[in-house]
Each structure stands twice: as C-alpha cells, then as structure tokens.
Amino acid sequence: DHSQLYIVSRNDGKSNFEKVEQDAFEAVDEIGAKNSDILQSDFVFYVEGPSDVEVIEEVCRQSYEDGESKNVSVQHLGGTGNLNHCDPAKLKKINRNCAFILDSDREFEDDDPNSIAQNLKEESEEANIPCKILTRSCIENYFTSDGVNQTFGVSADDGFMGPYDDAVDLIKNEVAELRPDDDPDKVNYNKVKHGREIVEAMYEQGQSIEEIEEFIADCLD
C-alpha cells in the first residue's frame, strides 16, 4: 500500500485534516520548518564543474555576512558532457529550492549559448526552477586583472581578457609573459584553487561579479 500524508491542525477546538496530494513540502511549510531541518541545505545551486563550485561558494560567502544562516550548498554536475543526462525535475525532488548557473560558451557577443545549456534552461523553466546562463563565455571571464595580479604577483593590464576569450589560456599566458622564466604550458594555474583565490582578491579590492550576485540574491531573497 502507498503511504498517505495529512496535515492536521486544530482551530477553535476542532481538528482539521488536509490530505497532501502532491508536494510533501506543504507539511514542512505548515509546521514552520526550513528545508535544512529535514534536508542538508535550504538552497542548492547546481553548476557545471568543480571550479564553478569554488567561485560560486566564494561569491555567496562574500555577498552575505550571514552566509552560514543561508545554508546554501553548491553542487557540480560533472562537467558539460554530463548536462545532457541532467533531469531538473528529478533534482527538484531532492530539494525544491534549487537553481542552475551555466556557462554560455559564447565565442562572440551575438552567439547563442551552447545547445546543452539552452535545453537545460527550457527543462528548468518547465519545472519552475531558476536557471542562469552566463552572459560571458564562462565564469573565469568575470575575473579582473586586479584579482589575477594579486593572486599571481604579476601586473596584467586592465582588459587583458575579454568576455568571450579562452580565459584559462589567457591567464596562463599572461602569467608566463610577466614571469619570463615560466613556460606557458607549465604555469601552475589550478582552476579550482586559484579560481576561489582570484574572486577573494577581487572582493578585497572592492570588486564583485554583479551578474552572478544579482541572480543569487533573486534566488535567496
């Protein structure tokens, strides 16, 4: 037999029974609980890869002084290739409060986002899940020269990287050029480690990634 869930309330000495037909989280709302009282987090951001996790976590940490009370989790989906197998509706069953942040992979301003991201956005909208496809090519394209300079101890010029450039190669080449003894192919640029450090350095200098901040705020506030 299938189990059934009822919300029981008492008003004016009378007990009322309301059957939960679809969304079991109705009962959670009714008793005033939060998602994290029964789950691991109040909100989940799904991103493409591990380096995206580090950046989004740092943006959340810098954006909210009470970040811990927000109880946000950032989970990666195993890279672009695995997005084809992602089912937003099923992920929503794990935590109804979730959203996607995806790279656009644009090479030029007028390009459409990659087809995988577009398909996932359509499926997310059908499941009533917020989905942000970045305006720039990928999350590294939001890094500033100040953030890179402080992290690597170099002096890259403003605008050394455009919004649709290959960000990782440009950072490696810039570091190698300003450190003549470094071979571009051997520059120790770790997307996961250095991504977080660059974003942290940006915030220390009063810079931020406004586009991502605004999307996170819309989801959490």
N, CA and C of each residue as an Amber inpcrd file, in Angstrom:
protein
   663
   0.8420000  -1.1980000   0.0000000   0.0000000   0.0000000   0.0000000
   0.8770000   1.2470000   0.0000000   0.3990000   2.2970000  -0.6790000
   1.1090000   3.5700000  -0.6880000   0.7740000   4.3390000   0.5830000
   1.7680000   4.9780000   1.1590000   1.5240000   5.7870000   2.3460000
   0.8530000   7.0880000   1.9570000   0.1780000   7.7110000   2.9230000
  -0.5010000   8.9750000   2.6980000  -0.0870000   9.9580000   3.7730000
  -0.1030000  11.2320000   3.4220000   0.3350000  12.2790000   4.3420000
  -0.7850000  13.2860000   4.5330000  -1.0660000  13.6030000   5.7980000
  -2.0920000  14.5800000   6.1200000  -1.4880000  15.6700000   7.0040000
  -1.9680000  16.8860000   6.8230000  -1.6570000  17.9860000   7.7230000
  -2.8280000  18.1220000   8.6830000  -2.5360000  18.0090000   9.9680000
  -3.5840000  18.0940000  10.9920000  -3.4080000  19.3890000  11.7660000
  -4.4550000  20.1690000  11.8290000  -4.4110000  21.4270000  12.5810000
  -5.6490000  21.5100000  13.4630000  -5.5630000  22.3270000  14.5010000
  -6.6900000  22.4540000  15.4280000  -7.0350000  23.9200000  15.5920000
  -8.2770000  24.2650000  15.2790000  -8.7480000  25.6320000  15.3820000
 -10.1020000  25.6330000  16.0920000 -10.2320000  26.5160000  17.0810000
 -11.4920000  26.6440000  17.8260000 -11.9790000  25.2990000  18.3420000
 -11.0330000  24.4930000  18.8130000 -11.4040000  23.2180000  19.3920000
 -11.7470000  22.1390000  18.3980000 -11.6030000  22.4240000  17.1140000
 -11.9140000  21.4370000  16.0910000 -10.6450000  21.0290000  15.3430000
 -10.5200000  19.7500000  15.0670000  -9.3740000  19.2340000  14.3170000
  -9.7030000  19.2090000  12.8300000  -8.7680000  19.7240000  12.0480000
  -8.9250000  19.7230000  10.5900000  -7.8690000  18.8310000   9.9670000
  -8.2770000  18.0320000   9.0070000  -7.3790000  17.1240000   8.3170000
  -7.3160000  17.5200000   6.8410000  -6.0880000  17.7740000   6.3740000
  -5.9090000  18.1360000   4.9710000  -4.9220000  17.1660000   4.3280000
  -5.3740000  16.4550000   3.3320000  -4.5190000  15.4830000   2.6620000
  -3.5320000  16.2030000   1.7430000  -2.2580000  15.8320000   1.8270000
  -1.2360000  16.3870000   0.9350000  -1.2450000  15.5550000  -0.3390000
  -1.6530000  16.1850000  -1.4260000  -1.8530000  15.4450000  -2.6690000
  -0.5750000  15.3000000  -3.4800000   0.2310000  16.3560000  -3.5560000
   1.3730000  16.3290000  -4.4600000   2.6950000  16.6510000  -3.7700000
   2.7770000  17.8450000  -3.1940000   4.0470000  18.3320000  -2.6650000
   4.1290000  18.1030000  -1.1680000   4.9640000  17.1660000  -0.7420000
   5.0990000  16.8800000   0.6810000   5.6650000  18.0570000   1.4510000
   6.3010000  18.9980000   0.7590000   6.8680000  20.1520000   1.4440000
   5.7820000  21.0930000   1.9620000   4.5160000  20.8590000   1.5430000
   3.4300000  21.6360000   2.1300000   3.4150000  21.4390000   3.6430000
   3.6770000  20.2070000   4.0670000   3.6810000  19.9170000   5.5030000
   4.8330000  20.6410000   6.1880000   5.9720000  20.7380000   5.5250000
   7.1240000  21.4470000   6.0810000   6.7820000  22.9190000   6.2870000
   6.1270000  23.5230000   5.2960000   5.7330000  24.9230000   5.4150000
   4.7390000  25.1130000   6.5520000   3.8180000  24.1900000   6.6610000
   2.7490000  24.3210000   7.6410000   3.2800000  24.3500000   9.0720000
   4.2770000  23.5510000   9.3590000   4.8030000  23.4990000  10.7280000
   5.9020000  24.5260000  10.9610000   6.1970000  25.3410000   9.9250000
   7.1730000  26.4100000  10.0860000   8.6120000  25.9530000  10.0430000
   8.8540000  24.7870000   9.4660000  10.2220000  24.2680000   9.3780000
  10.9090000  24.7910000   8.1210000  12.2300000  24.6690000   8.0960000
  13.0250000  25.0150000   6.9240000  13.4370000  23.7280000   6.2160000
  13.8260000  23.8730000   4.9610000  14.3090000  22.6990000   4.2280000
  15.4270000  22.0010000   4.9810000  16.3320000  22.7740000   5.5720000
  17.5050000  22.1940000   6.2140000  17.1600000  21.4490000   7.5000000
  15.9170000  21.6070000   7.9910000  15.5210000  20.8250000   9.1570000
  15.3500000  19.3550000   8.8080000  15.1060000  19.0830000   7.5210000
  14.9480000  17.6900000   7.1030000  15.9140000  17.3210000   5.9740000
  16.5020000  18.3260000   5.3380000  17.4740000  18.0970000   4.2730000
  18.8270000  18.6490000   4.7260000  19.7890000  18.6980000   3.8080000
  21.1310000  19.1650000   4.1530000  21.3110000  20.6550000   3.9430000
  20.4250000  21.2910000   3.1890000  20.5830000  22.7150000   2.9150000
  19.2350000  23.3230000   2.5800000  19.1860000  24.6590000   2.6940000
  17.9550000  25.3740000   2.3630000  17.8650000  25.6610000   0.8700000
  19.0100000  25.7560000   0.2050000  19.0120000  26.0560000  -1.2350000
  20.2310000  25.4080000  -1.8710000  20.0430000  24.8990000  -3.0800000
  21.1420000  24.2650000  -3.8110000  21.3290000  24.9680000  -5.1580000
  22.5690000  25.3870000  -5.4310000  22.9300000  25.8730000  -6.7570000
  23.6750000  24.7510000  -7.4780000  23.1800000  24.3870000  -8.6490000
  23.8370000  23.3750000  -9.4640000  24.6670000  24.0720000 -10.5380000
  25.9400000  23.6980000 -10.6180000  26.8640000  24.2970000 -11.5920000
  27.5300000  23.1730000 -12.3800000  28.3390000  23.5510000 -13.3640000
  28.8760000  22.5410000 -14.2750000  30.0280000  21.7310000 -13.6830000
  31.0380000  22.4050000 -13.1190000  32.2260000  21.6870000 -12.6840000
  32.7560000  22.1560000 -11.3450000  33.8020000  21.4880000 -10.8310000
  34.3620000  21.8030000  -9.5080000  34.8500000  23.2390000  -9.3680000
  35.4490000  23.7960000 -10.4190000  35.9450000  25.1730000 -10.3120000
  34.7920000  26.1640000 -10.1610000  33.6500000  25.8600000 -10.7890000
  32.4710000  26.7180000 -10.6440000  31.9650000  26.6920000  -9.1970000
  32.0580000  25.5290000  -8.5650000  31.6380000  25.4080000  -7.1720000
  32.4260000  26.3870000  -6.3080000  33.7450000  26.4030000  -6.4830000
  34.5970000  27.2610000  -5.6610000  34.2530000  28.7350000  -5.8350000
  34.0220000  29.1360000  -7.0810000  33.7290000  30.5420000  -7.3600000
  32.3780000  30.9370000  -6.7680000  31.3450000  30.1260000  -7.0040000
  30.0060000  30.4690000  -6.5080000  29.9760000  30.4600000  -4.9830000
  30.6580000  29.5020000  -4.3630000  30.7200000  29.4890000  -2.8990000
  31.3670000  30.7610000  -2.3760000  32.4240000  31.2150000  -3.0460000
  33.1110000  32.4280000  -2.5910000  32.2270000  33.6540000  -2.7960000
  31.4990000  33.7110000  -3.9120000  30.5810000  34.8300000  -4.1410000
  29.5120000  34.8510000  -3.0510000  28.9620000  33.6920000  -2.7100000
  27.9540000  33.6180000  -1.6450000  28.5390000  34.0770000  -0.3100000
  29.7470000  33.6200000  -0.0210000  30.3890000  33.9740000   1.2480000
  30.6290000  35.4740000   1.3430000  31.0610000  36.0710000   0.2470000
  31.3640000  37.4990000   0.2440000  30.1030000  38.3500000   0.2080000
  29.0230000  37.8290000  -0.3620000  27.7990000  38.6090000  -0.5460000
  26.9370000  38.6620000   0.7000000  27.0680000  37.6380000   1.5550000
  26.1920000  37.5520000   2.7190000  27.0170000  37.3890000   3.9910000
  26.9330000  38.3890000   4.8620000  27.6470000  38.2950000   6.1270000
  27.1040000  37.1290000   6.9580000  25.8020000  36.8540000   6.7830000
  25.1840000  35.7410000   7.4970000  25.0950000  34.5230000   6.5750000
  26.1610000  34.3110000   5.8100000  26.1640000  33.2410000   4.8150000
  25.8350000  31.8810000   5.3950000  26.3030000  31.6200000   6.6140000
  26.0500000  30.3170000   7.2080000  24.5650000  30.1100000   7.4800000
  23.8630000  31.1770000   7.8340000  22.4360000  31.0330000   8.1050000
  21.6540000  30.7750000   6.8330000  22.2160000  31.1750000   5.6930000
  21.5530000  30.9030000   4.4210000  21.5790000  29.4040000   4.1110000
  22.5880000  28.7360000   4.6330000  22.6990000  27.2790000   4.4720000
  22.5760000  26.8750000   3.0030000  23.4420000  27.4370000   2.1880000
  23.4330000  27.1840000   0.7510000  24.4590000  26.1190000   0.4110000
  24.0870000  25.2420000  -0.4880000  25.0120000  24.2260000  -0.9850000
  25.2110000  24.4430000  -2.4880000  26.4490000  24.2710000  -2.9450000
  26.7540000  24.3750000  -4.3760000  27.2640000  23.0100000  -4.8340000
  26.6020000  22.4390000  -5.8080000  26.9370000  21.1010000  -6.2840000
  27.2460000  21.1370000  -7.7780000  28.2980000  20.4340000  -8.1810000
  28.5960000  20.4070000  -9.6180000  28.0020000  19.1520000 -10.2550000
  27.7550000  19.2510000 -11.5450000  27.0680000  18.1940000 -12.2820000
  28.0190000  17.3490000 -13.1230000  29.3220000  17.4960000 -12.8850000
  30.2860000  16.6280000 -13.5550000  30.7460000  17.1080000 -14.9120000
  30.5620000  18.3960000 -15.2050000  31.0410000  18.9280000 -16.4770000
  29.9550000  19.0030000 -17.5350000  30.2770000  19.7490000 -18.5920000
  29.2900000  19.9990000 -19.6440000  28.7560000  18.7130000 -20.2570000
  29.6170000  17.7320000 -20.4280000  29.1960000  16.4900000 -21.0670000
  28.1040000  15.7670000 -20.3170000  28.0620000  15.9440000 -19.0030000
  27.0500000  15.2530000 -18.1920000  25.7290000  15.9990000 -18.1260000
  25.6900000  17.2410000 -18.6020000  24.4530000  18.0170000 -18.5180000
  23.3430000  17.3930000 -19.3540000  23.7300000  16.6650000 -20.4120000
  22.7270000  16.0000000 -21.2440000  21.8950000  15.0040000 -20.4420000
  22.4790000  14.4820000 -19.3600000  21.8120000  13.4550000 -18.5690000
  21.1550000  14.0280000 -17.3140000  21.1280000  15.3520000 -17.2250000
  20.5720000  16.0130000 -16.0470000  19.0670000  16.2090000 -16.2190000
  18.3000000  15.8270000 -15.2200000  16.8480000  15.9950000 -15.2320000
  16.4630000  16.9640000 -14.1130000  16.1730000  18.2270000 -14.4610000
  15.8500000  19.2180000 -13.4300000  14.6920000  18.7980000 -12.5310000
  13.6850000  18.1710000 -13.0970000  12.5270000  17.7720000 -12.2920000
  12.9210000  16.7780000 -11.2040000  13.8370000  15.8660000 -11.5140000
  14.2870000  14.8980000 -10.5200000  15.1480000  15.5700000  -9.4520000
  15.9960000  16.5160000  -9.8740000  16.8040000  17.2390000  -8.8940000
  15.9280000  18.0540000  -7.9570000  14.8260000  18.5440000  -8.4690000
  13.9170000  19.3280000  -7.6280000  13.2860000  18.4700000  -6.5380000
  13.1600000  17.1580000  -6.7940000  12.6130000  16.2690000  -5.7710000
  13.5750000  16.1150000  -4.5990000  14.8740000  16.3000000  -4.8680000
  15.8570000  16.2410000  -3.7900000  15.7560000  17.4830000  -2.9130000
  15.6530000  18.6320000  -3.5620000  15.4760000  19.8920000  -2.8500000
  14.7200000  20.8430000  -3.7690000  13.5270000  21.1970000  -3.3810000
  12.6900000  22.0410000  -4.2570000  13.2840000  23.4270000  -4.4400000
  14.1090000  23.8740000  -3.4840000  14.7470000  25.1810000  -3.5910000
  16.1050000  25.0110000  -4.2630000  16.1290000  25.1350000  -5.5710000
  17.3730000  24.9450000  -6.3030000  17.3840000  25.8300000  -7.5390000
  18.5590000  25.9700000  -8.1250000  18.7240000  26.7750000  -9.3390000
  19.9720000  26.3030000 -10.0730000  20.0690000  26.6720000 -11.3470000
  21.2150000  26.3140000 -12.1660000  21.9740000  27.5750000 -12.5810000
  23.3080000  27.4730000 -12.5790000  24.1750000  28.5180000 -13.1370000
  25.0750000  27.8390000 -14.1490000  24.9510000  28.2270000 -15.4290000
  25.6110000  27.5080000 -16.5090000  26.4590000  28.4420000 -17.3700000
  27.5660000  27.9170000 -17.8950000  28.3680000  28.6650000 -18.8680000
  27.5900000  28.7910000 -20.1750000  27.8300000  29.8810000 -20.8780000
  27.2040000  30.0450000 -22.1970000  28.0830000  29.4900000 -23.3130000
  29.4140000  29.4880000 -23.0810000  30.3890000  29.0550000 -24.0880000
  30.3140000  29.8890000 -25.3530000  29.8390000  31.1220000 -25.2480000
  29.8170000  32.0010000 -26.4120000  31.2480000  32.3470000 -26.8320000
  31.4660000  32.4070000 -28.1420000  32.7520000  32.8780000 -28.6510000
  32.6680000  34.3290000 -29.0950000  31.4520000  34.7890000 -29.3660000
  31.2160000  36.1790000 -29.7590000  29.9290000  36.6570000 -29.0910000
  29.7800000  37.9650000 -28.9890000  28.6480000  38.5440000 -28.2760000
  27.3070000  38.1010000 -28.8470000  27.2180000  37.9850000 -30.1720000
  25.9460000  37.6630000 -30.8080000  25.6540000  36.1690000 -30.8730000
  26.5750000  35.3440000 -30.3830000  26.3510000  33.9000000 -30.4100000
  25.2530000  33.5010000 -29.4180000  24.5420000  32.4310000 -29.7800000
  23.6120000  31.8320000 -28.8290000  24.4050000  30.9930000 -27.8290000
  23.8740000  30.7840000 -26.6310000  24.5380000  29.8610000 -25.7030000
  24.5980000  28.4610000 -26.3110000  25.4700000  27.6250000 -25.7680000
  25.5620000  26.2690000 -26.2960000  24.2210000  25.5560000 -26.1420000
  23.9650000  24.6070000 -27.0350000  22.6430000  23.9720000 -27.1130000
  22.2970000  23.1890000 -25.8490000  23.3100000  22.6230000 -25.1900000
  23.0520000  21.8540000 -23.9740000  22.5060000  22.7650000 -22.8760000
  23.1290000  23.9350000 -22.7140000  22.6630000  24.8870000 -21.7100000
  21.2610000  25.3870000 -22.0470000  20.9920000  25.6310000 -23.3260000
  19.6680000  26.0970000 -23.7240000  18.6000000  25.0540000 -23.4180000
  18.9050000  23.7930000 -23.7160000  17.9400000  22.7260000 -23.4480000
  17.6670000  22.5890000 -21.9520000  18.7380000  22.6920000 -21.1640000
  18.5700000  22.5600000 -19.7150000  17.7660000  23.7310000 -19.1560000
  17.9670000  24.9000000 -19.7210000  17.1920000  26.0670000 -19.2750000
  15.7080000  25.8650000 -19.5670000  15.3990000  25.3360000 -20.7510000
  13.9950000  25.0840000 -21.1020000  13.3680000  24.0660000 -20.1480000
  14.1070000  23.0030000 -19.8520000  13.5920000  21.9790000 -18.9420000
  13.4460000  22.5410000 -17.5230000  14.3600000  23.4220000 -17.1460000
  14.2840000  24.0310000 -15.8160000  13.0510000  24.9230000 -15.7010000
  12.7890000  25.6820000 -16.7400000  11.6240000  26.5610000 -16.7190000
  10.3360000  25.7500000 -16.6230000  10.2980000  24.5980000 -17.2970000
   9.1240000  23.7270000 -17.2150000   8.9340000  23.2060000 -15.7950000
  10.0400000  22.9980000 -15.0840000   9.9780000  22.5150000 -13.6980000
   9.9330000  23.6600000 -12.6940000   9.8310000  24.8980000 -13.1970000
   9.7740000  26.0930000 -12.3480000  11.0300000  26.2260000 -11.4840000
  12.1820000  26.0110000 -12.1060000  13.4680000  26.1460000 -11.4410000
  14.2290000  27.3020000 -12.0970000  14.7430000  28.2610000 -11.3250000
  15.5300000  29.3440000 -11.9160000  16.7930000  28.7920000 -12.5890000
  17.1110000  29.3400000 -13.7380000  18.3050000  28.9030000 -14.4680000
  18.9830000  30.1200000 -15.0790000  20.2530000  30.2980000 -14.7440000
  21.0330000  31.4260000 -15.2540000  22.0960000  30.9240000 -16.2090000
  22.0200000  31.3480000 -17.4700000  23.1050000  31.1110000 -18.4190000
  23.9430000  32.3860000 -18.4580000  25.2210000  32.2650000 -18.1620000
  26.0770000  33.4430000 -18.0580000  26.1250000  34.2170000 -19.3640000
  26.1710000  35.5280000 -19.2460000  26.2870000  36.3800000 -20.4300000
  27.6430000  36.1790000 -21.0960000  28.6890000  36.1030000 -20.2890000
  30.0260000  35.8700000 -20.8310000  30.2220000  34.3760000 -21.0770000
  31.3490000  34.0360000 -21.6720000  31.5610000  32.6530000 -22.0900000
  31.5550000  31.6760000 -20.9270000  32.3410000  31.9540000 -19.8940000
  32.3770000  31.0660000 -18.7310000  32.6690000  31.9040000 -17.4930000
  32.6680000  31.2760000 -16.3600000  32.7630000  32.0200000 -15.1030000
  34.1180000  32.7130000 -14.9620000  35.1790000  32.1230000 -15.5530000
  36.5150000  32.7430000 -15.4710000  36.5880000  34.0610000 -16.2270000
  35.6770000  34.2870000 -17.1800000  35.6930000  35.5280000 -17.9440000
  35.2560000  36.7400000 -17.1230000  34.8300000  36.4940000 -15.8950000
  34.4670000  37.5900000 -14.9950000  35.6270000  37.9870000 -14.0940000
  36.7370000  37.2730000 -14.1620000  37.8950000  37.6160000 -13.3450000
  38.4940000  38.9350000 -13.8170000  38.9460000  39.7490000 -12.8840000
  39.5570000  41.0280000 -13.2280000  41.0790000  40.9220000 -13.1770000
  41.7270000  41.8770000 -13.8230000  43.1880000  41.8900000 -13.7990000
  43.7000000  42.0800000 -12.3720000  42.9930000  42.8790000 -11.5650000
  43.4250000  43.0930000 -10.1840000  43.4010000  41.7830000  -9.4030000
  42.3680000  40.9950000  -9.6160000  42.2830000  39.7180000  -8.9230000
  43.3820000  38.7600000  -9.3410000  43.6630000  38.7270000 -10.6450000
  44.7330000  37.8710000 -11.1710000  46.0880000  38.3550000 -10.6660000
  46.2870000  39.6610000 -10.6950000  47.5760000  40.2220000 -10.2700000
  47.8860000  39.9090000  -8.8120000  46.8980000  40.0860000  -7.9570000
  47.1340000  39.8330000  -6.5450000  47.3910000  38.3510000  -6.2860000
  46.7110000  37.5020000  -7.0160000  46.8530000  36.0590000  -6.8010000
  48.2050000  35.5450000  -7.2720000  48.6850000  36.0680000  -8.4060000
  49.9110000  35.5300000  -9.0010000  51.1130000  36.4530000  -8.8570000
  50.9110000  37.6390000  -8.2920000  52.0330000  38.5560000  -8.1220000
  52.5540000  39.0910000  -9.4340000  51.6500000  39.4020000 -10.3640000
  52.0440000  39.9440000 -11.6640000  51.3870000  41.3150000 -11.8270000
  51.4790000  41.8850000 -13.0280000  50.8920000  43.2080000 -13.2650000
  50.2220000  43.2400000 -14.6320000  49.2460000  42.4020000 -14.8160000
  48.4960000  42.3740000 -16.0760000  47.7010000  43.6660000 -16.2340000
  47.5840000  44.1270000 -17.4700000  46.8370000  45.3530000 -17.7530000
  45.3350000  45.1060000 -17.6470000  44.5940000  46.1890000 -17.3470000
  43.1320000  46.1000000 -17.3740000  42.6760000  45.6830000 -18.7650000
  41.6720000  44.8310000 -18.7960000  41.1250000  44.4230000 -20.0790000
  41.9690000  43.4140000 -20.8180000  42.9180000  42.7560000 -20.1280000
  43.7540000  41.7750000 -20.8270000  42.9290000  40.5810000 -21.2890000
  41.7370000  40.4150000 -20.6870000  40.8800000  39.3030000 -21.0690000
  39.4900000  39.8230000 -21.3980000  38.9990000  39.4520000 -22.5730000
  37.6640000  39.8500000 -22.9850000  36.6100000  38.8750000 -22.4890000
  35.3340000  39.2330000 -22.6420000  34.2490000  38.4020000 -22.1070000
  34.0590000  37.0710000 -22.8200000  34.6800000  36.9030000 -24.0060000
  34.4690000  35.6630000 -24.7610000  35.7830000  34.9730000 -25.1230000
  36.8700000  35.4120000 -24.4860000  38.1750000  34.8010000 -24.7400000
  38.3110000  33.4650000 -24.0110000  39.3270000  32.7100000 -24.3940000
  39.6680000  31.4960000 -23.6570000  40.3740000  31.9390000 -22.3910000
  39.6320000  32.0190000 -21.2930000  40.1290000  32.6480000 -20.0740000
  41.3190000  31.9100000 -19.4770000  41.2540000  30.5950000 -19.4260000
  42.3190000  29.8260000 -18.7940000  43.6340000  30.0070000 -19.5390000
  43.6110000  29.9080000 -20.8610000  44.8330000  30.0890000 -21.6490000
  45.3810000  31.5000000 -21.4910000  44.4960000  32.4890000 -21.4670000
  44.9540000  33.8710000 -21.3320000  45.6280000  34.0990000 -19.9880000
  45.0730000  33.5530000 -18.9360000  45.6850000  33.7250000 -17.6160000
  47.0570000  33.0680000 -17.5900000  47.1480000  31.8610000 -18.1220000
  48.4420000  31.1740000 -18.1660000  49.4610000  31.9650000 -18.9720000
  49.0480000  32.4500000 -20.1350000  49.9630000  33.2020000 -20.9990000
  50.3900000  34.5170000 -20.3580000  49.4360000  35.1810000 -19.6730000
  49.7450000  36.4610000 -19.0370000  50.7570000  36.2660000 -17.9180000
  50.5440000  35.2230000 -17.1130000  51.4790000  34.9450000 -16.0270000
  52.8590000  34.6010000 -16.5860000  52.8850000  33.8140000 -17.6710000
  54.1600000  33.4170000 -18.2710000  54.8860000  34.6130000 -18.8770000
  54.1260000  35.5070000 -19.4980000  54.7390000  36.6830000 -20.1360000
  55.3490000  37.6090000 -19.0940000  54.6790000  37.7430000 -17.9640000
  55.1630000  38.6380000 -16.9260000  56.1370000  37.9610000 -15.9790000
  56.2860000  36.6600000 -16.1540000  57.3140000  35.8920000 -15.4490000
  58.0970000  35.1500000 -16.5310000  59.0630000  35.7680000 -17.1480000
  59.7420000  35.2060000 -18.3250000  60.3080000  33.8040000 -18.1250000
  60.5710000  33.4430000 -16.9030000  61.1410000  32.1170000 -16.6710000
  60.0900000  31.0140000 -16.6630000  58.8100000  31.4010000 -16.7140000
  57.7320000  30.4110000 -16.6770000  57.3080000  30.0280000 -18.0860000
  57.2390000  28.7530000 -18.3550000  56.7310000  28.2390000 -19.6230000
  55.2030000  28.2570000 -19.5580000  54.4980000  28.8480000 -20.5620000
  53.0300000  28.8910000 -20.5180000  52.3970000  27.5310000 -20.2880000
  53.0150000  26.4830000 -20.8380000  52.4500000  25.1410000 -20.6870000
  52.6880000  24.5680000 -19.2960000  53.5370000  25.2270000 -18.5310000
  53.8690000  24.6980000 -17.2020000  53.4280000  25.6250000 -16.0700000
  52.7550000  26.7100000 -16.4290000  52.2770000  27.6180000 -15.3980000
  51.2780000  26.8820000 -14.5170000  51.4890000  26.9530000 -13.2430000
  50.6640000  26.2050000 -12.3020000  49.3710000  26.9600000 -12.0230000
  48.4630000  26.9110000 -13.0020000  47.1420000  27.5230000 -12.8100000
  46.1420000  26.4140000 -12.5500000  45.6400000  26.3660000 -11.3370000
  44.6620000  25.3660000 -10.9390000  43.2910000  26.0370000 -10.8910000
  42.3960000  25.6320000 -11.7870000  41.0940000  26.2870000 -11.8990000
  40.3320000  26.2640000 -10.5740000  40.4420000  25.1800000  -9.8490000
  39.6900000  25.0440000  -8.6020000  40.2940000  25.9270000  -7.5130000
  41.5770000  25.7770000  -7.2730000  42.2530000  26.5250000  -6.1970000
  42.3380000  28.0080000  -6.4990000  42.8580000  28.3370000  -7.6820000
  43.1110000  29.7390000  -7.9890000  41.8340000  30.5090000  -8.3070000
  40.7990000  29.8120000  -8.7870000  39.5400000  30.4950000  -9.0550000
  38.9890000  31.1500000  -7.8000000  38.9530000  30.3940000  -6.7170000
  38.4760000  30.9610000  -5.4530000  39.3860000  32.1000000  -4.9880000
  40.7060000  31.9220000  -5.1180000  41.6400000  32.9540000  -4.6600000
  41.4810000  34.2450000  -5.4510000  41.2580000  34.1160000  -6.7480000
  41.0940000  35.3150000  -7.5840000  39.8370000  36.0760000  -7.1810000
  38.7350000  35.3540000  -6.9700000  37.4830000  36.0120000  -6.5820000
  37.6270000  36.6560000  -5.2010000  38.2950000  35.9730000  -4.2880000
  38.5280000  36.5470000  -2.9610000  39.3480000  37.8330000  -3.0700000
  40.3780000  37.8050000  -3.9250000  41.2090000  39.0020000  -4.1310000
  40.3980000  40.1410000  -4.7350000  39.4820000  39.8160000  -5.6350000
  38.6270000  40.8390000  -6.2390000  37.8000000  41.5400000  -5.1730000
  37.1880000  40.7610000  -4.3020000  36.3510000  41.3610000  -3.2570000
  37.1770000  42.1900000  -2.2880000  38.3810000  41.7710000  -2.0120000
  39.2540000  42.5370000  -1.1140000  39.5320000  43.9220000  -1.6810000
  39.4500000  44.0350000  -3.0170000  39.7090000  45.3160000  -3.6730000
  38.4210000  46.0190000  -4.0910000  37.3130000  45.5790000  -3.5260000
  36.0410000  46.2490000  -3.7810000  35.3890000  45.8840000  -5.0890000
  35.8190000  44.7890000  -5.7020000  35.2360000  44.3410000  -6.9680000
  34.3400000  43.1310000  -6.7240000  33.4130000  42.9120000  -7.6200000
  32.4970000  41.7900000  -7.4600000  32.0380000  41.3020000  -8.8260000
  31.2970000  40.1990000  -8.8330000  30.6970000  39.6890000 -10.0710000
  29.2080000  39.9600000  -9.9570000  28.7950000  41.1540000 -10.3660000
  27.4440000  41.6340000 -10.1070000  26.3840000  40.7420000 -10.7430000
  26.6360000  40.2700000 -11.9520000  25.6410000  39.4570000 -12.6480000
  25.2880000  38.1990000 -11.8390000  26.2930000  37.5660000 -11.2780000
  26.0590000  36.3630000 -10.5000000  25.4830000  36.7150000  -9.1360000
  25.9740000  37.7880000  -8.5340000  25.4330000  38.2470000  -7.2500000
  23.9370000  38.4890000  -7.3400000  23.5150000  39.1680000  -8.4000000
  22.1080000  39.5160000  -8.5470000  21.2370000  38.2800000  -8.7060000
  21.7330000  37.2990000  -9.4610000  20.9600000  36.0640000  -9.6330000
  20.8430000  35.3170000  -8.3040000  21.9360000  35.2290000  -7.5670000
  21.9110000  34.5520000  -6.2710000  20.9390000  35.2680000  -5.3280000
  20.9900000  36.5990000  -5.3190000  20.0950000  37.3680000  -4.4530000
  18.6340000  37.1300000  -4.8110000  18.3320000  37.0760000  -6.0980000
  16.9540000  36.8090000  -6.5280000  16.4890000  35.4400000  -6.0390000
  17.3870000  34.4830000  -6.0450000  17.0270000  33.1230000  -5.6200000
  16.8560000  33.0310000  -4.0970000  17.7290000  33.6980000  -3.3520000
  17.7430000  33.5310000  -1.8970000  16.8430000  34.5210000  -1.1590000
  16.6510000  35.7010000  -1.7330000  15.9140000  36.7290000  -1.0070000
  14.4460000  36.7550000  -1.3810000
